[in-house]
Amino acid sequence: MMETGAQYKTGREARHREWVCLGAERALPELPLFTQYKRGGAINLKGPRAGGRDKTNWGGEARYREWVCPGAEWNRLEFPTLTQYKKQKGRDDMSVVGLDHVAIAVSDIQKTLALLGGQLGLEVEEVRESVAFNMNLSFVTRDGVRLLELIEIKGPSSLSPFAPEKLPALHHIALQVKDIEGTIGELGAHGMKPVDEKPVQGRTSRLAFINPNTTGGLMLELVERPE
């Protein structure tokens, strides 16, 4: 995947360019994005619209596409422009890779692990501390597949206002995503807001919790793992 950086728009334009320019003669990393192309004024964008189409942005985007993708394998006039692509593909960046885990809050994590690991024979990981969220946690697995995350809340954190009062109880559902900033942006467009301003760097992944007050009561965790 090309140039996904912290800016969602830039990442989406780069993915559009990579998708449209399959088989192009030029090296993709050397090509400017459409936004950069307009800023640089490489070709006059005020001329007649390409192909006689009368759609907003179509002429400029089509000329950019033709300039950037000489020798591409597909008929360039059949490529969607960036505007059309964002409408069709905008949700691809927030598509869920899969369920990462389900988290249960418990009052005594050691007792719960003794039950699940000792009496039921499941595999349990060593308890570790999450400094960022002021909690102890451990994963329960079977044949290397994570089944549950157990959470023991130690004290105040950004998640404290959403902690269940009666334990044990569901704490959150974690979804693995490809682009955590892109997913946060798309959810934000629908009124769903993150608990923290920026994703948190965990031990092996980047994390972000979605405020349950904006989701109808269910707290979601977004997990972006390195490819």
mmCIF file of C-alpha atoms in Angstrom:
data_model
loop_
_atom_site.group_PDB
_atom_site.id
_atom_site.type_symbol
_atom_site.label_atom_id
_atom_site.label_comp_id
_atom_site.label_asym_id
_atom_site.label_seq_id
_atom_site.Cartn_x
_atom_site.Cartn_y
_atom_site.Cartn_z
ATOM 1 C CA MET A 1 0.000 0.000 0.000
ATOM 2 C CA MET A 2 1.409 3.365 -1.042
ATOM 3 C CA GLU A 3 2.174 6.326 1.231
ATOM 4 C CA THR A 4 -0.443 6.002 3.944
ATOM 5 C CA GLY A 5 0.826 8.572 6.472
ATOM 6 C CA ALA A 6 -0.958 10.266 9.278
ATOM 7 C CA GLN A 7 -3.043 12.334 6.857
ATOM 8 C CA TYR A 8 -5.969 10.225 5.718
ATOM 9 C CA LYS A 9 -6.638 12.258 2.568
ATOM 10 C CA THR A 10 -3.058 11.899 1.351
ATOM 11 C CA GLY A 11 -3.132 8.156 1.957
ATOM 12 C CA ARG A 12 -6.402 7.777 0.078
ATOM 13 C CA GLU A 13 -5.095 9.722 -2.930
ATOM 14 C CA ALA A 14 -1.992 7.547 -3.030
ATOM 15 C CA ARG A 15 -4.083 4.388 -2.964
ATOM 16 C CA HIS A 16 -6.252 5.749 -5.785
ATOM 17 C CA ARG A 17 -3.149 6.453 -7.832
ATOM 18 C CA GLU A 18 -1.736 2.982 -7.199
ATOM 19 C CA TRP A 19 -5.033 1.359 -8.134
ATOM 20 C CA VAL A 20 -5.552 3.417 -11.308
ATOM 21 C CA CYS A 21 -1.991 3.170 -12.541
ATOM 22 C CA LEU A 22 -1.656 -0.609 -12.681
ATOM 23 C CA GLY A 23 1.073 -1.316 -15.215
ATOM 24 C CA ALA A 24 2.013 2.328 -15.745
ATOM 25 C CA GLU A 25 5.453 3.012 -17.182
ATOM 26 C CA ARG A 26 6.518 5.480 -14.499
ATOM 27 C CA ALA A 27 7.610 4.580 -10.985
ATOM 28 C CA LEU A 28 4.634 5.257 -8.734
ATOM 29 C CA PRO A 29 6.536 6.764 -5.766
ATOM 30 C CA GLU A 30 7.887 9.465 -8.099
ATOM 31 C CA LEU A 31 4.450 10.621 -9.244
ATOM 32 C CA PRO A 32 2.732 13.530 -7.518
ATOM 33 C CA LEU A 33 -0.707 13.120 -6.007
ATOM 34 C CA PHE A 34 -3.628 14.918 -7.654
ATOM 35 C CA THR A 35 -3.585 17.554 -4.896
ATOM 36 C CA GLN A 36 0.122 18.169 -5.476
ATOM 37 C CA TYR A 37 -0.425 18.167 -9.225
ATOM 38 C CA LYS A 38 -3.072 20.885 -9.000
ATOM 39 C CA ARG A 39 -0.855 22.937 -6.705
ATOM 40 C CA GLY A 40 2.081 22.639 -9.085
ATOM 41 C CA GLY A 41 0.026 23.492 -12.173
ATOM 42 C CA ALA A 42 1.793 20.911 -14.339
ATOM 43 C CA ILE A 43 -1.038 21.055 -16.912
ATOM 44 C CA ASN A 44 -3.659 23.729 -17.448
ATOM 45 C CA LEU A 45 -6.729 22.478 -15.633
ATOM 46 C CA LYS A 46 -9.030 25.174 -17.006
ATOM 47 C CA GLY A 47 -9.214 23.848 -20.551
ATOM 48 C CA PRO A 48 -12.032 21.790 -22.134
ATOM 49 C CA ARG A 49 -13.130 18.848 -20.065
ATOM 50 C CA ALA A 50 -11.609 15.550 -21.174
ATOM 51 C CA GLY A 51 -13.817 13.291 -23.225
ATOM 52 C CA GLY A 52 -16.521 15.918 -23.484
ATOM 53 C CA ARG A 53 -17.751 15.061 -19.974
ATOM 54 C CA ASP A 54 -19.443 17.840 -18.059
ATOM 55 C CA LYS A 55 -18.842 16.845 -14.473
ATOM 56 C CA THR A 56 -17.269 18.846 -11.675
ATOM 57 C CA ASN A 57 -13.536 18.129 -11.449
ATOM 58 C CA TRP A 58 -13.710 15.478 -14.161
ATOM 59 C CA GLY A 59 -11.561 17.300 -16.729
ATOM 60 C CA GLY A 60 -8.755 18.165 -14.340
ATOM 61 C CA GLU A 61 -8.729 14.756 -12.741
ATOM 62 C CA ALA A 62 -8.876 12.948 -16.074
ATOM 63 C CA ARG A 63 -5.947 14.959 -17.444
ATOM 64 C CA TYR A 64 -3.987 14.239 -14.285
ATOM 65 C CA ARG A 65 -4.776 10.571 -14.610
ATOM 66 C CA GLU A 66 -3.720 10.482 -18.271
ATOM 67 C CA TRP A 67 -0.512 12.389 -17.532
ATOM 68 C CA VAL A 68 0.388 10.194 -14.554
ATOM 69 C CA CYS A 69 -0.439 6.801 -16.088
ATOM 70 C CA PRO A 70 1.014 6.545 -19.600
ATOM 71 C CA GLY A 71 1.011 2.958 -20.740
ATOM 72 C CA ALA A 72 -1.363 1.735 -18.048
ATOM 73 C CA GLU A 73 -2.944 -1.646 -18.780
ATOM 74 C CA TRP A 74 -6.564 -0.442 -18.631
ATOM 75 C CA ASN A 75 -8.390 2.018 -20.842
ATOM 76 C CA ARG A 76 -7.816 5.282 -19.013
ATOM 77 C CA LEU A 77 -11.223 6.681 -19.904
ATOM 78 C CA GLU A 78 -12.767 3.818 -17.933
ATOM 79 C CA PHE A 79 -10.905 4.702 -14.743
ATOM 80 C CA PRO A 80 -12.958 6.487 -12.103
ATOM 81 C CA THR A 81 -11.579 9.887 -11.140
ATOM 82 C CA LEU A 82 -10.444 10.520 -7.582
ATOM 83 C CA THR A 83 -13.808 12.109 -6.777
ATOM 84 C CA GLN A 84 -15.686 9.058 -8.055
ATOM 85 C CA TYR A 85 -13.186 6.706 -6.432
ATOM 86 C CA LYS A 86 -13.622 8.314 -3.003
ATOM 87 C CA LYS A 87 -17.376 7.876 -3.265
ATOM 88 C CA GLN A 88 -17.038 4.226 -4.298
ATOM 89 C CA LYS A 89 -14.018 3.225 -2.249
ATOM 90 C CA GLY A 90 -14.094 5.624 0.690
ATOM 91 C CA ARG A 91 -15.072 2.906 3.115
ATOM 92 C CA ASP A 92 -12.317 0.521 2.072
ATOM 93 C CA ASP A 93 -9.875 2.249 4.429
ATOM 94 C CA MET A 94 -12.077 1.573 7.429
ATOM 95 C CA SER A 95 -12.906 -1.998 6.435
ATOM 96 C CA VAL A 96 -12.406 -4.378 9.319
ATOM 97 C CA VAL A 97 -9.722 -7.019 8.883
ATOM 98 C CA GLY A 98 -11.394 -9.141 11.534
ATOM 99 C CA LEU A 99 -12.317 -9.501 15.159
ATOM 100 C CA ASP A 100 -9.203 -9.020 17.257
ATOM 101 C CA HIS A 101 -10.598 -9.961 20.671
ATOM 102 C CA VAL A 102 -13.392 -9.516 23.196
ATOM 103 C CA ALA A 103 -12.451 -7.942 26.530
ATOM 104 C CA ILE A 104 -14.072 -8.808 29.860
ATOM 105 C CA ALA A 105 -13.536 -6.682 32.968
ATOM 106 C CA VAL A 106 -13.092 -8.731 36.142
ATOM 107 C CA SER A 107 -12.555 -7.888 39.796
ATOM 108 C CA ASP A 108 -9.698 -10.353 40.374
ATOM 109 C CA ILE A 109 -7.732 -11.287 37.278
ATOM 110 C CA GLN A 110 -5.668 -13.995 39.001
ATOM 111 C CA LYS A 111 -8.742 -15.884 40.208
ATOM 112 C CA THR A 112 -10.332 -15.708 36.764
ATOM 113 C CA LEU A 113 -7.144 -16.951 35.109
ATOM 114 C CA ALA A 114 -6.980 -19.816 37.597
ATOM 115 C CA LEU A 115 -10.501 -20.816 36.588
ATOM 116 C CA LEU A 116 -9.959 -20.569 32.833
ATOM 117 C CA GLY A 117 -6.418 -21.897 32.775
ATOM 118 C CA GLY A 118 -6.315 -24.326 35.654
ATOM 119 C CA GLN A 119 -9.796 -25.819 35.660
ATOM 120 C CA LEU A 120 -10.831 -25.416 32.019
ATOM 121 C CA GLY A 121 -7.397 -26.037 30.511
ATOM 122 C CA LEU A 122 -7.200 -22.939 28.334
ATOM 123 C CA GLU A 123 -3.872 -21.248 27.655
ATOM 124 C CA VAL A 124 -3.337 -18.005 29.572
ATOM 125 C CA GLU A 125 -0.698 -15.369 29.041
ATOM 126 C CA GLU A 126 1.267 -13.735 31.822
ATOM 127 C CA VAL A 127 -0.471 -10.768 33.427
ATOM 128 C CA ARG A 128 1.027 -7.469 32.367
ATOM 129 C CA GLU A 129 0.340 -3.847 33.189
ATOM 130 C CA SER A 130 -1.045 -1.273 30.784
ATOM 131 C CA VAL A 131 0.377 2.018 32.016
ATOM 132 C CA ALA A 132 -1.562 4.030 29.433
ATOM 133 C CA PHE A 133 -4.936 2.780 30.721
ATOM 134 C CA ASN A 134 -3.988 1.956 34.336
ATOM 135 C CA MET A 135 -5.048 -1.684 34.242
ATOM 136 C CA ASN A 136 -3.722 -5.230 34.418
ATOM 137 C CA LEU A 137 -4.528 -7.481 31.492
ATOM 138 C CA SER A 138 -4.014 -10.967 30.159
ATOM 139 C CA PHE A 139 -5.115 -12.873 27.081
ATOM 140 C CA VAL A 140 -6.765 -16.281 27.131
ATOM 141 C CA THR A 141 -5.892 -18.340 24.050
ATOM 142 C CA ARG A 142 -6.465 -21.730 22.465
ATOM 143 C CA ASP A 143 -4.033 -23.116 19.896
ATOM 144 C CA GLY A 144 -2.529 -19.653 19.530
ATOM 145 C CA VAL A 145 -5.882 -17.958 18.827
ATOM 146 C CA ARG A 146 -6.942 -15.214 21.205
ATOM 147 C CA LEU A 147 -10.333 -15.913 22.739
ATOM 148 C CA LEU A 148 -10.615 -13.319 25.490
ATOM 149 C CA GLU A 149 -8.800 -10.412 27.029
ATOM 150 C CA LEU A 150 -9.214 -10.151 30.792
ATOM 151 C CA ILE A 151 -8.968 -6.678 32.305
ATOM 152 C CA GLU A 152 -8.516 -5.700 35.934
ATOM 153 C CA ILE A 153 -8.956 -1.953 36.361
ATOM 154 C CA LYS A 154 -6.441 -0.498 38.818
ATOM 155 C CA GLY A 155 -7.362 3.170 38.916
ATOM 156 C CA PRO A 156 -8.450 6.270 36.978
ATOM 157 C CA SER A 157 -7.730 6.571 33.257
ATOM 158 C CA SER A 158 -9.372 7.967 30.140
ATOM 159 C CA LEU A 159 -11.489 4.794 30.068
ATOM 160 C CA SER A 160 -12.684 5.069 33.682
ATOM 161 C CA PRO A 161 -15.964 6.874 32.881
ATOM 162 C CA PHE A 162 -17.029 3.876 30.790
ATOM 163 C CA ALA A 163 -16.036 1.091 33.160
ATOM 164 C CA PRO A 164 -18.864 -1.341 34.017
ATOM 165 C CA GLU A 165 -20.132 -1.083 37.589
ATOM 166 C CA LYS A 166 -20.882 -4.778 38.150
ATOM 167 C CA LEU A 167 -18.184 -7.325 37.444
ATOM 168 C CA PRO A 168 -17.514 -9.452 35.541
ATOM 169 C CA ALA A 169 -18.875 -7.621 32.519
ATOM 170 C CA LEU A 170 -18.151 -6.872 28.879
ATOM 171 C CA HIS A 171 -15.601 -4.079 28.637
ATOM 172 C CA HIS A 172 -15.104 -3.697 24.872
ATOM 173 C CA ILE A 173 -14.938 -5.439 21.514
ATOM 174 C CA ALA A 174 -11.699 -4.978 19.588
ATOM 175 C CA LEU A 175 -11.641 -4.846 15.795
ATOM 176 C CA GLN A 176 -8.496 -5.053 13.723
ATOM 177 C CA VAL A 177 -8.368 -2.379 11.007
ATOM 178 C CA LYS A 178 -5.965 -1.535 8.202
ATOM 179 C CA ASP A 179 -5.758 2.233 8.784
ATOM 180 C CA ILE A 180 -6.573 3.441 12.281
ATOM 181 C CA GLU A 181 -6.581 7.165 11.427
ATOM 182 C CA GLY A 182 -8.738 6.521 8.378
ATOM 183 C CA THR A 183 -11.209 4.483 10.404
ATOM 184 C CA ILE A 184 -11.385 7.150 13.117
ATOM 185 C CA GLY A 185 -12.046 9.749 10.434
ATOM 186 C CA GLU A 186 -14.812 7.742 8.823
ATOM 187 C CA LEU A 187 -16.456 6.965 12.184
ATOM 188 C CA GLY A 188 -16.170 10.633 13.117
ATOM 189 C CA ALA A 189 -18.147 11.550 10.021
ATOM 190 C CA HIS A 190 -20.981 9.513 11.536
ATOM 191 C CA GLY A 191 -20.704 11.127 14.953
ATOM 192 C CA MET A 192 -18.592 8.445 16.657
ATOM 193 C CA LYS A 193 -15.660 9.922 18.544
ATOM 194 C CA PRO A 194 -12.454 8.462 20.006
ATOM 195 C CA VAL A 195 -11.867 8.539 23.733
ATOM 196 C CA ASP A 196 -8.324 9.875 23.328
ATOM 197 C CA GLU A 197 -7.188 12.537 20.895
ATOM 198 C CA LYS A 198 -4.617 10.295 19.202
ATOM 199 C CA PRO A 199 -4.088 6.528 18.898
ATOM 200 C CA VAL A 200 -1.974 4.979 21.641
ATOM 201 C CA GLN A 201 1.108 2.926 20.838
ATOM 202 C CA GLY A 202 0.758 -0.461 22.501
ATOM 203 C CA ARG A 203 3.302 -3.240 22.838
ATOM 204 C CA THR A 204 2.664 -4.722 19.378
ATOM 205 C CA SER A 205 0.011 -2.477 17.817
ATOM 206 C CA ARG A 206 -1.583 0.963 17.752
ATOM 207 C CA LEU A 207 -4.852 1.316 19.642
ATOM 208 C CA ALA A 208 -7.802 3.663 19.833
ATOM 209 C CA PHE A 209 -11.010 3.352 21.846
ATOM 210 C CA ILE A 210 -14.305 4.756 20.549
ATOM 211 C CA ASN A 211 -16.443 6.582 23.099
ATOM 212 C CA PRO A 212 -19.439 4.343 23.903
ATOM 213 C CA ASN A 213 -21.598 7.430 24.436
ATOM 214 C CA THR A 214 -21.365 7.960 20.680
ATOM 215 C CA THR A 215 -21.959 4.324 19.632
ATOM 216 C CA GLY A 216 -25.129 3.505 21.532
ATOM 217 C CA GLY A 217 -23.354 2.117 24.578
ATOM 218 C CA LEU A 218 -20.821 -0.337 23.105
ATOM 219 C CA MET A 219 -17.148 0.533 23.513
ATOM 220 C CA LEU A 220 -15.051 -0.415 20.498
ATOM 221 C CA GLU A 221 -11.300 -0.724 20.345
ATOM 222 C CA LEU A 222 -9.581 -0.241 17.000
ATOM 223 C CA VAL A 223 -6.343 -2.201 16.588
ATOM 224 C CA GLU A 224 -3.841 -1.531 13.801
ATOM 225 C CA ARG A 225 -1.140 -4.160 13.615
ATOM 226 C CA PRO A 226 2.012 -3.816 11.508
ATOM 227 C CA GLU A 227 1.820 -5.548 8.144
#
